[in-house]
Coordinates of C-alpha atoms in Angstrom, one line a residue:
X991 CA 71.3 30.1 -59.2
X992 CA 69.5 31.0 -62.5
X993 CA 69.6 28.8 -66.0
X994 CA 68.2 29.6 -69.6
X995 CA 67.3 26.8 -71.2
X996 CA 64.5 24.9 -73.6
X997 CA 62.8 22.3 -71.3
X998 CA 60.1 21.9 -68.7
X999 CA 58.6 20.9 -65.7
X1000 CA 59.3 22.3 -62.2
X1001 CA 58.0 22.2 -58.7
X1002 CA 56.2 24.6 -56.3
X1003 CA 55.5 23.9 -52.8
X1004 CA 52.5 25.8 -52.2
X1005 CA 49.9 27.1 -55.4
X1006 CA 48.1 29.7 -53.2
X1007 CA 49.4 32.6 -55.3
X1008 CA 47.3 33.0 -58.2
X1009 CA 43.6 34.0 -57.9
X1010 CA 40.7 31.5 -59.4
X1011 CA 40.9 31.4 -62.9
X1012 CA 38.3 29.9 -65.3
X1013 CA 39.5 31.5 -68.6
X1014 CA 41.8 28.9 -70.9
X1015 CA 45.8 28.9 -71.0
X1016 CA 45.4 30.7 -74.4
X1017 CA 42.6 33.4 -73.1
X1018 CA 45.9 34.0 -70.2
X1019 CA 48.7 34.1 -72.4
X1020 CA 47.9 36.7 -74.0
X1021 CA 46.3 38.7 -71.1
X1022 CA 48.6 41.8 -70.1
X1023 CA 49.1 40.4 -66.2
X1024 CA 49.8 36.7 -67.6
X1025 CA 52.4 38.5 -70.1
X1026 CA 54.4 40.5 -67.3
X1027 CA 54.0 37.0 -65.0
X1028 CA 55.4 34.8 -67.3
X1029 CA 58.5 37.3 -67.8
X1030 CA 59.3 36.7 -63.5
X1031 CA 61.6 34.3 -61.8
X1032 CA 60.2 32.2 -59.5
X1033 CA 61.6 29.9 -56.6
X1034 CA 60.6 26.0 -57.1
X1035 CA 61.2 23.4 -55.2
X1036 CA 62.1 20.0 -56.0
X1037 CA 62.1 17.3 -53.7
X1038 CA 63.9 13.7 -53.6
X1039 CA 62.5 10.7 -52.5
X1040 CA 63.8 10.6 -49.1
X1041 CA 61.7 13.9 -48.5
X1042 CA 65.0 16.2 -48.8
X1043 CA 64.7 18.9 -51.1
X1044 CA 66.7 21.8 -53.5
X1045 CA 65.4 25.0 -54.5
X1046 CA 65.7 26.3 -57.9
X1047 CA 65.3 30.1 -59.2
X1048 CA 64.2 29.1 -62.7
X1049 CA 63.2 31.3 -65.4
X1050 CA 61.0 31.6 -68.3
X1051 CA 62.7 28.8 -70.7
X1052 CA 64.5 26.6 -68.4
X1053 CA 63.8 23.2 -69.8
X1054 CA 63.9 19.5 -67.6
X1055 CA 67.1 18.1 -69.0
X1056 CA 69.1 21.5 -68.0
X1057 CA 67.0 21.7 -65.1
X1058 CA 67.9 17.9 -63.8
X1059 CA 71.9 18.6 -64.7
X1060 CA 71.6 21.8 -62.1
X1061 CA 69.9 19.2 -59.4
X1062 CA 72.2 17.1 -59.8
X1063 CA 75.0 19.4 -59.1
X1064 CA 73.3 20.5 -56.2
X1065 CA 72.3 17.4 -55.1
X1066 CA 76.0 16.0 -55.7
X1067 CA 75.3 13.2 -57.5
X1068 CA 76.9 12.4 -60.6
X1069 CA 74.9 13.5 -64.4
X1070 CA 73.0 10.9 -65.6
X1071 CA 70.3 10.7 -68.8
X1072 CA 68.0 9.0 -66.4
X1073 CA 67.3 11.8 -64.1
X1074 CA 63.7 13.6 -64.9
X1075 CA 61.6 15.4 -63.0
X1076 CA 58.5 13.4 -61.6
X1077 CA 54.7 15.2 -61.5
X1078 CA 53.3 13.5 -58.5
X1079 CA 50.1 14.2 -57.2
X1080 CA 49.9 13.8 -53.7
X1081 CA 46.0 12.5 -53.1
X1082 CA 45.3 11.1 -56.8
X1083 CA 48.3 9.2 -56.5
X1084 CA 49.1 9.9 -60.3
X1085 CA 52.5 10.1 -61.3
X1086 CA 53.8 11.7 -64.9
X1087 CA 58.1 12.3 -65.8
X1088 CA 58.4 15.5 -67.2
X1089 CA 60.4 15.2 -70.9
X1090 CA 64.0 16.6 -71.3
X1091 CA 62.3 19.3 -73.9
X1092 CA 59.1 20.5 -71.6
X1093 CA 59.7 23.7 -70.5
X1094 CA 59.8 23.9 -66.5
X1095 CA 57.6 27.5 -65.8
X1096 CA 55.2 26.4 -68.6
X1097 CA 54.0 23.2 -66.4
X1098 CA 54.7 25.1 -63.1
X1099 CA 52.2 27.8 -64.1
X1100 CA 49.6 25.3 -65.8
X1101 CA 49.2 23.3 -62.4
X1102 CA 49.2 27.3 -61.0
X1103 CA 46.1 28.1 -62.8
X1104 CA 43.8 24.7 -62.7
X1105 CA 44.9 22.2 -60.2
X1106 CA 45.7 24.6 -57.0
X1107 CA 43.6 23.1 -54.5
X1108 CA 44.9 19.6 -55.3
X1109 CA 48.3 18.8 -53.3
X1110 CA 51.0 18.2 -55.5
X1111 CA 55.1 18.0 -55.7
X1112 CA 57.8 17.4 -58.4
X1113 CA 60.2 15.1 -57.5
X1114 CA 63.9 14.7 -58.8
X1115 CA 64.1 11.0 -59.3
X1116 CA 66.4 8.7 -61.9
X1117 CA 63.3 7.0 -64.5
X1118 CA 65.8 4.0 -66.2
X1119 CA 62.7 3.3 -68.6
X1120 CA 63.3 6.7 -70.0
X1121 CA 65.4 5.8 -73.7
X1122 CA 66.2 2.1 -72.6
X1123 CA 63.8 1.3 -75.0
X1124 CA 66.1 2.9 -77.9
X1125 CA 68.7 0.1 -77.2
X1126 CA 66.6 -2.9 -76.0
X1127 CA 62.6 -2.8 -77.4
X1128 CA 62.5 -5.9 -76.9
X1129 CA 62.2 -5.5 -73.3
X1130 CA 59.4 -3.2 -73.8
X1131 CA 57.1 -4.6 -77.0
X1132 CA 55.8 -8.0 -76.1
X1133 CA 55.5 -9.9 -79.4
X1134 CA 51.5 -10.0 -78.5
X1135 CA 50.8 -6.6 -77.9
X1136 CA 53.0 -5.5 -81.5
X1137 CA 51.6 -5.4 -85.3
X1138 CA 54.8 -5.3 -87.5
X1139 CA 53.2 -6.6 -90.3
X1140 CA 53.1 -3.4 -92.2
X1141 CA 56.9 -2.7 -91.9
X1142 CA 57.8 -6.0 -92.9
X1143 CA 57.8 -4.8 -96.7
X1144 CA 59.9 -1.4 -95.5
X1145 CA 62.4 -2.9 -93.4
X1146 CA 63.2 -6.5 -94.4
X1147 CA 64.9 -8.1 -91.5
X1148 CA 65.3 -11.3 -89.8
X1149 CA 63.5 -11.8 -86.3
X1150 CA 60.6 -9.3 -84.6
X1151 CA 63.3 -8.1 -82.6
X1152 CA 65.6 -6.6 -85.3
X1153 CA 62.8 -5.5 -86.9
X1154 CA 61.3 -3.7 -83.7
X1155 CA 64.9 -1.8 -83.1
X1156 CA 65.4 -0.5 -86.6
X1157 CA 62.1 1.2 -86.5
X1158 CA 62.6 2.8 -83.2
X1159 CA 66.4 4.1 -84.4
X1160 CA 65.8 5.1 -87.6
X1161 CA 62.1 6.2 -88.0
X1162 CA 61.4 6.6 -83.9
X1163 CA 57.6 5.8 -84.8
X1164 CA 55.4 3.5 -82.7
X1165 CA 54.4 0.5 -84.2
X1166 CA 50.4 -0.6 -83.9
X1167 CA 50.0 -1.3 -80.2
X1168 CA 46.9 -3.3 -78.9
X1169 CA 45.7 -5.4 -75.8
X1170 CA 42.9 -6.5 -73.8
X1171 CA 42.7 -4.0 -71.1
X1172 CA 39.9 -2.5 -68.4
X1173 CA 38.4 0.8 -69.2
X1174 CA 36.7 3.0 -66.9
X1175 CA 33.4 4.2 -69.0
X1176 CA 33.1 8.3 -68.5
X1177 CA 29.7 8.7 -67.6
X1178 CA 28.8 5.4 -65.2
X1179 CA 32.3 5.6 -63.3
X1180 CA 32.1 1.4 -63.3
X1181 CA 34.9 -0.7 -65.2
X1182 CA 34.5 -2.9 -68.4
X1183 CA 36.9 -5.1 -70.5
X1184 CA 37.9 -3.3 -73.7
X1185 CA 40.3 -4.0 -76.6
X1186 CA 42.5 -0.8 -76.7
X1187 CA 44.2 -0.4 -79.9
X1188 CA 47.4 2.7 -80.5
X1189 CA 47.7 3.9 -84.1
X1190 CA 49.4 6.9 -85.2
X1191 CA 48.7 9.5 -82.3
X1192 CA 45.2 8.3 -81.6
X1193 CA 43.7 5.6 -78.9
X1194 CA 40.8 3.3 -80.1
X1195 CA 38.7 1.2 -78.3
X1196 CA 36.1 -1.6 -79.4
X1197 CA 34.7 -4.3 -77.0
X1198 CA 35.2 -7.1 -79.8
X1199 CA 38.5 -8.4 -80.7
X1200 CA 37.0 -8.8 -84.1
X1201 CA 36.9 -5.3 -84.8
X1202 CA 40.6 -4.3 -83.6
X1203 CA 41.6 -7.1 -86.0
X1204 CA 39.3 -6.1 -88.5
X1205 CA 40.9 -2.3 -88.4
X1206 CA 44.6 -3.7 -88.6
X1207 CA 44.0 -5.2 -92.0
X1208 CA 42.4 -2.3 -93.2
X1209 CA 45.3 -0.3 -92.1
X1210 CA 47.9 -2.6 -94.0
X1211 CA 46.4 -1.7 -97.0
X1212 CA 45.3 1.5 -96.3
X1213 CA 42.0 1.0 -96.6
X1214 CA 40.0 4.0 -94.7
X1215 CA 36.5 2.9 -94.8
X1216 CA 36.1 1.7 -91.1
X1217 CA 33.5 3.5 -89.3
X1218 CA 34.8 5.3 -86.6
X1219 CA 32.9 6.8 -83.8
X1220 CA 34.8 10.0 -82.1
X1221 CA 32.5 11.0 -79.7
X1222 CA 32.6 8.7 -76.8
X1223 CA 32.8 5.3 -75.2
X1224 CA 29.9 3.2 -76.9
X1225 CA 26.6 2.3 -74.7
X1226 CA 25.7 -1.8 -75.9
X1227 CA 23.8 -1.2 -78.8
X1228 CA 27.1 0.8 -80.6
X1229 CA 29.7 -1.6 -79.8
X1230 CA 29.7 -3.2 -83.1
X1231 CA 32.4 -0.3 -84.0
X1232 CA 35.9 0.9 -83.5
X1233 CA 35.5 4.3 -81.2
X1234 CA 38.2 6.9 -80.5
X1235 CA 38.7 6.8 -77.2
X1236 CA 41.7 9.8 -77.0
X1237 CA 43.9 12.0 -79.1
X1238 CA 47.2 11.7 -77.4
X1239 CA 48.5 15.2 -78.2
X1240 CA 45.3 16.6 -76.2
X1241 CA 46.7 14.9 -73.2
X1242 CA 49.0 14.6 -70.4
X1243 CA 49.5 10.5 -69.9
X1244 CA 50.4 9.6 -66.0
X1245 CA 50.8 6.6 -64.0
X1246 CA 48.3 5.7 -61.1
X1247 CA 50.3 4.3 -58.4
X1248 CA 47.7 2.1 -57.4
X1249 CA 44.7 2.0 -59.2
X1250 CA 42.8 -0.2 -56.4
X1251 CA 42.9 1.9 -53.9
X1252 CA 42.9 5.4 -55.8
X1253 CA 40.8 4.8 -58.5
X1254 CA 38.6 1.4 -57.6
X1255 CA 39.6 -0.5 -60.5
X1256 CA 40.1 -4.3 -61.1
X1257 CA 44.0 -4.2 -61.3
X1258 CA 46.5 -1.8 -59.6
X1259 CA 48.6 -1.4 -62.6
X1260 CA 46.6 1.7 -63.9
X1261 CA 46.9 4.7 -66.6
X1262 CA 45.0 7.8 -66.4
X1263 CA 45.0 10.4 -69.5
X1264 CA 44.5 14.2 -68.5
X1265 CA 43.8 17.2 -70.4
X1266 CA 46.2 20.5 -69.3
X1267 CA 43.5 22.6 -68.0
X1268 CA 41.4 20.3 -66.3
X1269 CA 41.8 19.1 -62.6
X1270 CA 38.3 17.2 -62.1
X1271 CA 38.9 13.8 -61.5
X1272 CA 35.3 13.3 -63.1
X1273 CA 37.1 13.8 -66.8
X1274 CA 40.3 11.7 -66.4
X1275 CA 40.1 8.8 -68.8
X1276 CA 41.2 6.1 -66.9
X1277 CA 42.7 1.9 -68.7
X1278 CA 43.8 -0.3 -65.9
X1279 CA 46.2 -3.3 -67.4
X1280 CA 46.3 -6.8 -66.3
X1281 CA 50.3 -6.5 -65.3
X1282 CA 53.0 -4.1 -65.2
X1283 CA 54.6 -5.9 -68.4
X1284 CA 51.5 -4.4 -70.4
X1285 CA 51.3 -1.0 -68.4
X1286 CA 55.4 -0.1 -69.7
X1287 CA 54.7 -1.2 -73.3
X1288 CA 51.3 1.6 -73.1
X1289 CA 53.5 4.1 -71.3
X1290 CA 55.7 3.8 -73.8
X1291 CA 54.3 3.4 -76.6
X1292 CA 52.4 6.8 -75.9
X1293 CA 55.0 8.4 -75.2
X1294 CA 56.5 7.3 -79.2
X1295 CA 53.1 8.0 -80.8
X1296 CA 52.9 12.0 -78.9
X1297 CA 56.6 12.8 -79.3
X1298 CA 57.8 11.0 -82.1
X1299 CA 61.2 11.8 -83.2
X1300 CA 61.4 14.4 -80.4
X1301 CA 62.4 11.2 -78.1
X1302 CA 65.4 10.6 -80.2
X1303 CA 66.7 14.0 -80.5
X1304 CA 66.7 14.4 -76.9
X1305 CA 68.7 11.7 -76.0
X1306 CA 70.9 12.3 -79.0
X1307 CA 71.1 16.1 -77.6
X1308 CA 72.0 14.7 -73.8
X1309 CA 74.6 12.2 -75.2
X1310 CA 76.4 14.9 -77.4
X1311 CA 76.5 17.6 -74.5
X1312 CA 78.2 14.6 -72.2
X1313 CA 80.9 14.1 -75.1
X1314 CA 81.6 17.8 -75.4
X1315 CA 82.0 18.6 -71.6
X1316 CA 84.4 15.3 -71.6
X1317 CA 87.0 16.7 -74.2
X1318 CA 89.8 18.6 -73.7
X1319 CA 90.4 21.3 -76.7
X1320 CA 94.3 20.9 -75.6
X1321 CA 94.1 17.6 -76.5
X1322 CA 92.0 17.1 -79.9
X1323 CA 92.1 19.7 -82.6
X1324 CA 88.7 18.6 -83.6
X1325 CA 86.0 16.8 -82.6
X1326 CA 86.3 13.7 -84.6
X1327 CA 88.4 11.4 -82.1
X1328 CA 89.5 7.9 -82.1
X1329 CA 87.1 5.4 -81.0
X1330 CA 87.8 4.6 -76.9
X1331 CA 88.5 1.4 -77.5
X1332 CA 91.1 1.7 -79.5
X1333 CA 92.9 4.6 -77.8
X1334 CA 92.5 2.4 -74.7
X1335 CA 94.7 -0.2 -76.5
X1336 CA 97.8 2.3 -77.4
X1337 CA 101.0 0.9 -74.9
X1338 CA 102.0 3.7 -73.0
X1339 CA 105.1 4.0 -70.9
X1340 CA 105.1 6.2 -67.6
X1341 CA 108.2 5.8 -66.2
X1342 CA 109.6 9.7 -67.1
X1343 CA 108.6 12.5 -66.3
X1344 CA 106.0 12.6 -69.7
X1345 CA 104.2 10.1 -71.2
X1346 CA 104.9 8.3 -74.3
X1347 CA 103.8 5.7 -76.8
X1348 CA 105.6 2.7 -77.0
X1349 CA 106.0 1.6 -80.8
X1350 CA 107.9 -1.1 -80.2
X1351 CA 105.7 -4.2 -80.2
X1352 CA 108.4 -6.4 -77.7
X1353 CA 108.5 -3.5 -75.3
X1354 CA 105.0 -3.6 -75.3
X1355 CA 105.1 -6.8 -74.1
X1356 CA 107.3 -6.6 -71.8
X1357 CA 105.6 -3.6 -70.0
X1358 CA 102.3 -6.1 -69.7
X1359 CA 104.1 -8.8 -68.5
X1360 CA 105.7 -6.5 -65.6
X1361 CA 102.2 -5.1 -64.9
X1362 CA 101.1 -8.0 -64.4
X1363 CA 103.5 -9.4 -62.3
X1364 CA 103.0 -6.1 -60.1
X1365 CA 99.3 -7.5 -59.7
X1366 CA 100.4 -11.0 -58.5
X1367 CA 102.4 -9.5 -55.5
X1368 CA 99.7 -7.1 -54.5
X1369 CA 97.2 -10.4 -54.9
X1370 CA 99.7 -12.2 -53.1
X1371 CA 99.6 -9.4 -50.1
X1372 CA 96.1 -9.9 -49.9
X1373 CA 96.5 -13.7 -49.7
X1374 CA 98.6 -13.5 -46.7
X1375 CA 96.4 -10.6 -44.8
X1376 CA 93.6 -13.6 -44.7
X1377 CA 90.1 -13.3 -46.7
X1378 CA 87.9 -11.3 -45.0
X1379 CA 90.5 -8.7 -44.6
X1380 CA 91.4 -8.4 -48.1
X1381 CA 88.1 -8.0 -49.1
X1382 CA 86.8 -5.7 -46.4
X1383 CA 90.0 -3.3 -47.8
X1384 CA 89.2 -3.8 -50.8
X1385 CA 88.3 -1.3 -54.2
X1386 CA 84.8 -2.0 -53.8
X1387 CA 84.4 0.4 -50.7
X1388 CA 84.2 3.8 -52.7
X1389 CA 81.7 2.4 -55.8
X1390 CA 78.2 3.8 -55.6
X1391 CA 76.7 0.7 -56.5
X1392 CA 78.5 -1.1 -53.1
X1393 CA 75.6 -0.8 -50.1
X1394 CA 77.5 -1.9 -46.7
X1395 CA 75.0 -3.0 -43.9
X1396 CA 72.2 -3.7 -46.5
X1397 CA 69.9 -6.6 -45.2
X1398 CA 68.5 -8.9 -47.9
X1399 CA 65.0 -7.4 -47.6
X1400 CA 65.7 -3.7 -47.6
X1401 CA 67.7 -4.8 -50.9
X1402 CA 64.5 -6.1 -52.1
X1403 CA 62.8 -3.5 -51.5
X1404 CA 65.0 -1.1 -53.1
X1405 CA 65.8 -2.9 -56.5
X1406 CA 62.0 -3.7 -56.6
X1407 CA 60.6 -0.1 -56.1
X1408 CA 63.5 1.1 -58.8
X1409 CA 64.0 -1.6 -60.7
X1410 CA 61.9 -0.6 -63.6
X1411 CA 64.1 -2.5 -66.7
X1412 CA 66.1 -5.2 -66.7
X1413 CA 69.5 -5.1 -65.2
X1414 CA 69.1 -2.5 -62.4
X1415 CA 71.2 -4.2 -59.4
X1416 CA 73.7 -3.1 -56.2
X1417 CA 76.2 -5.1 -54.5
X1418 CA 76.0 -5.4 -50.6
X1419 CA 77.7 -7.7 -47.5
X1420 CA 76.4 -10.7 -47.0
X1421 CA 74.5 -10.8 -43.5
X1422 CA 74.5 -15.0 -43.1
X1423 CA 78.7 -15.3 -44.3
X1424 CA 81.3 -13.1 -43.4
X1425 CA 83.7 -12.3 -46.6
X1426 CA 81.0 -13.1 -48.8
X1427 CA 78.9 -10.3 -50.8
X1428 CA 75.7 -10.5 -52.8
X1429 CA 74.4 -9.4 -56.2
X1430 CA 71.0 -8.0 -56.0
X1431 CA 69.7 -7.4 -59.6
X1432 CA 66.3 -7.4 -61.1
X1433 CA 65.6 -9.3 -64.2
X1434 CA 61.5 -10.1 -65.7
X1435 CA 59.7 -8.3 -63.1
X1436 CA 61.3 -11.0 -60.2
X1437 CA 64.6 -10.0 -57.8
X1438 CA 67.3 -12.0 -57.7
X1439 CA 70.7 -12.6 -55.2
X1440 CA 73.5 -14.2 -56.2
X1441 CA 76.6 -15.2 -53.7
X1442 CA 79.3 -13.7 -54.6
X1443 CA 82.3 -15.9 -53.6
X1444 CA 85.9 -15.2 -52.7
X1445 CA 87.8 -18.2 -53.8
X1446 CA 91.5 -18.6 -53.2
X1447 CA 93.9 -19.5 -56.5
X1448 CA 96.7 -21.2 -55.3
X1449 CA 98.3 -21.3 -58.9
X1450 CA 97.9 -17.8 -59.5
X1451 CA 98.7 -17.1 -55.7
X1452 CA 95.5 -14.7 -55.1
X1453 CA 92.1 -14.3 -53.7
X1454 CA 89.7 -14.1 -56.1
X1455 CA 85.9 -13.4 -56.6
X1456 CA 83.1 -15.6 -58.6
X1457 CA 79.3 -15.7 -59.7
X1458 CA 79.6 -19.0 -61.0
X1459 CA 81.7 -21.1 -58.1
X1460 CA 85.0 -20.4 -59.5
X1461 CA 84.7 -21.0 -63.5
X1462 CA 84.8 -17.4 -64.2
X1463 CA 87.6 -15.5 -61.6
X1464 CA 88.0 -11.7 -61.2
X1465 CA 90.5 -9.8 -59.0
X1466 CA 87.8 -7.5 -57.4
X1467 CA 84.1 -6.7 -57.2
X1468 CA 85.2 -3.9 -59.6
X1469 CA 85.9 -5.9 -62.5
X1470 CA 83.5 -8.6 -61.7
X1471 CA 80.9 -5.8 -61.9
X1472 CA 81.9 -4.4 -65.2
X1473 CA 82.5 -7.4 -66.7
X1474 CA 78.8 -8.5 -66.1
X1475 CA 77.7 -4.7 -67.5
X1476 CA 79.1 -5.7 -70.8
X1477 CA 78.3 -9.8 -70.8
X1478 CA 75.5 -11.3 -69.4
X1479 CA 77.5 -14.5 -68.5
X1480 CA 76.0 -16.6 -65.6
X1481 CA 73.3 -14.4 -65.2
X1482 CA 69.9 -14.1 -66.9
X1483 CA 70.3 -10.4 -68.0
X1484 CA 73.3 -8.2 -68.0
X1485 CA 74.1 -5.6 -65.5
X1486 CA 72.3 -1.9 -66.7
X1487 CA 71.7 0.4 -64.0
X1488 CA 73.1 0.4 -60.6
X1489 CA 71.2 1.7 -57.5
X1490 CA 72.7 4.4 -55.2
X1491 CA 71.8 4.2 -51.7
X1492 CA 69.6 7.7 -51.0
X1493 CA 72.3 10.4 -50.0
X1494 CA 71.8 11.8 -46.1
X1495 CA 73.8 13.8 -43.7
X1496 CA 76.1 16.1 -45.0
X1497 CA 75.6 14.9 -48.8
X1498 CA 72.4 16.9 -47.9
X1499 CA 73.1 20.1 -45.7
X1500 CA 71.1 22.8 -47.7
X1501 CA 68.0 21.3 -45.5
X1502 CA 65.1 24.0 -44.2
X1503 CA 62.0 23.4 -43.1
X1504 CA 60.2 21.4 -45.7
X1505 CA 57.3 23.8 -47.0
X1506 CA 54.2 22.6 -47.0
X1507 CA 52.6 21.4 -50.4

């Protein structure tokens, strides 16, 4: 299967192909052999976290967003903006997502050329942290990490929060990031506290607070007579000033999986910075944070400060593809169409053999009193066939967020290894009540379950299902869940991203011998 497109990143199983090569990507590209190479198809494989895996024949400009849509088609699973493509190196234990513009051959034949004795694979794997920040920065940006001082004058607003969002959808900047974090010094390979400070596309370091603050007000007025050091980490005697510790657009930014055990730092929640080109562990700059809370702000916050307004225009790009593989040119003679939510709110009448609207505002009525009457026998039907029954036959069955046989920790497990924003959550049986289900969601870094409770209406004549023992009623785990997606309700966060159990069997036949990385 072939696909042209404008992205990046892919995965090869094996990089025993190319000989030893010491010259730069530049000195390559224009060499006659790297010219005729970078012309070729090649077969990549991308694996999926349960170690079953697709193969791709990509070409020169297939890009990661096009590249994620084919996997997901072959992988028969539905099109999502959170899918990317994962870097993950095997040993290091460093982990980068690949964004929807990088161009898949590009980083393929980069990791070629300078990193083919270190084992490595690319991973298809949903990253809900990838534009959540767009819609909810709040979640992202702790108030003691952020300087929106400066924007205060541009973009007058009430609260940090509204502030925060109108700079990210309008401007797609990054604010002035900073925080206390550990830094691993270049030369002595030991760890030392460091404030860390992110302006513009640059990361700068100091080892007094007084400094970073110092450098913030300077900023505000534009003042540019800081002394700045861009050479290296300071030994003792320099640390009176603000050095530059990296130029983001010279680097590759990953996640260390756990910086403990990989990397021997003081925290596991670690970042390492690495230049394309370079595979020596010796020259990875390495930060570890004191908590995952500060580790996502830095990741993402990087990501702003090297990509900019690229970000936006690659969500926008995903989100106007979806709408125009969703319309029907039968249907609309252009492509300005009523908002859903009110075409969802037209009375229609299907009794003939066509459709039509019904103008008549009594008729209308009348149609959604008989439709709901229609749902008070069927509720009625289920009252009689006995609780567990009506549940067990119920809508819930065929949703991809419903996990049947799921014990409490394997539930746990899952929302905690996935559960990267706010929100993320499934629905499975309870184990300790028969007829009863839980809510597994994840909401500031803990996991939570929540009893979801059939209750029986006996002045509505129905079974009926509650978070909050019976105040607020639903008809079915269906509604219950999308009714929590839109309102936060009982719950401390509202409903985001649901988890799908990993696909086996025949969901997964195309399965060879897994090569060897």
């Amino acid at each position: 299967m072939r696909m042209k497109c404008a992205c990046v990143q892919a995965a090869a199983a094996s990089y025993e192909r190319l000989p030893s090569v010491s010259a730069s990507i530049g000195d390559l590209a224009h060499s006659p052999e790297e010219k005729e190479n970078n012309d070729k198809e090649e077969m990549l494989v991308f694996y999926n976290d349960d170690d079953s895996y697709q193969t791709v024949l990509a070409e020169q400009n297939l890009c990661c967003s096009d590249l994620c849509a084919l996997l997901a088609v072959k992988n028969r699973v539905a099109k999502d903006v959170n899918w990317t493509i994962v870097e993950h190196w095997v040993d290091a234990g460093l982990e980068r997502s690949l964004e929807d513009h990088e161009e898949v051959m590009a980083v393929h034949r980069e990791l070629q050329a300078f990193s083919r004795h270190l084992p490595k694979r690319f991973v298809f794997r949903k990253d809900f942290r990838k534009y959540e920040f767009f819609s909810n920065p709040q979640q992202f940006f702790p108030d003691d990490m952020v300087d929106l001082t400066a924007w205060n004058n541009l973009f007058p607003t009430n609260g940090s929060t509204t502030l925060l969002q109108t700079i990210l959808t309008t401007t797609a900047e990054c604010p002035p990031i900073f925080s206390q974090v550990w830094v691993r010094d270049l030369h002595k390979q030991v760890w030392a506290k460091a404030f860390l400070m992110l302006k513009d596309r640059n990361l700068y370091l100091s080892f007094k607070v007084q400094i970073v603050a110092k450098f913030l007000r300077h900023w505000r007025v534009r003042d540019s007579s800081l002394v700045i050091n861009q050479e290296r980490i300071p030994d003792d005697g320099e640390r009176g000033n603000l050095q530059l510790f990296a130029r983001l657009s010279d680097y590759n930014v990953y996640t260390t999986i756990n910086a403990k055990n990989h990397l021997r730092a003081p925290t596991e929640f670690g970042i390492c910075l690495r230049a394309p080109g370079s595979d020596d562990p010796a020259d990875l700059r390495c930060l570890a944070c004191e908590n995952e809370r500060a580790r996502t702000c830095w990741l993402i916050a990087m990501r702003l400060a090297k990509y900019g307004k690229q970000l936006r225009e690659n969500y926008r790009a995903f989100k106007n593809k979806q709408q125009m593989e969703t319309l029907n040119p039968r249907d609309y003679s252009s492509y300005t169409v009523p908002n859903e939510s009110v075409r969802s709110r037209v009375a229609m009448d299907f009794t003939g053999s066509t459709g039509r609207i019904v103008d008549d505002p009594k008729e209308a009525r009348a149609i959604a009193l008989a439709e709901g009457n229609t749902w008070k026998k069927k509720l009625r039907n289920i009252s009689k066939m006995g609780v567990t029954q009506g549940i067990e036959s119920g809508v819930h069955i065929t949703q991809p967020w419903f996990h049947s046989g799921m014990t409490r920790d394997q539930a746990t497990q899952l929302v905690n290894k996935h559960g990267t924003v706010d929100g993320v959550f499934l629905v499975r049986d309870s184990r300790t009540t028969a007829g009863q289900f839980v809510l597994t969601f994840k909401c500031g870094g803990k996991v939570f379950h929540m009893i979801i409770v059939p209750v029986s209406d006996p002045v509505r004549g129905g079974v009926f299902y509650s978070l909050d023992n019976g105040a607020t009623k639903f008809y079915d785990l269906l509604q219950l869940v999308e009714f929590y997606q839109l309102n936060a309700g009982c719950l401390p966060t509202r409903l985001t991203h649901y988890l799908v159990e990993s696909p086996t069997g025949p969901l997964y036949a195309d399965k060879p011998t897994v090569p060897s990385v």
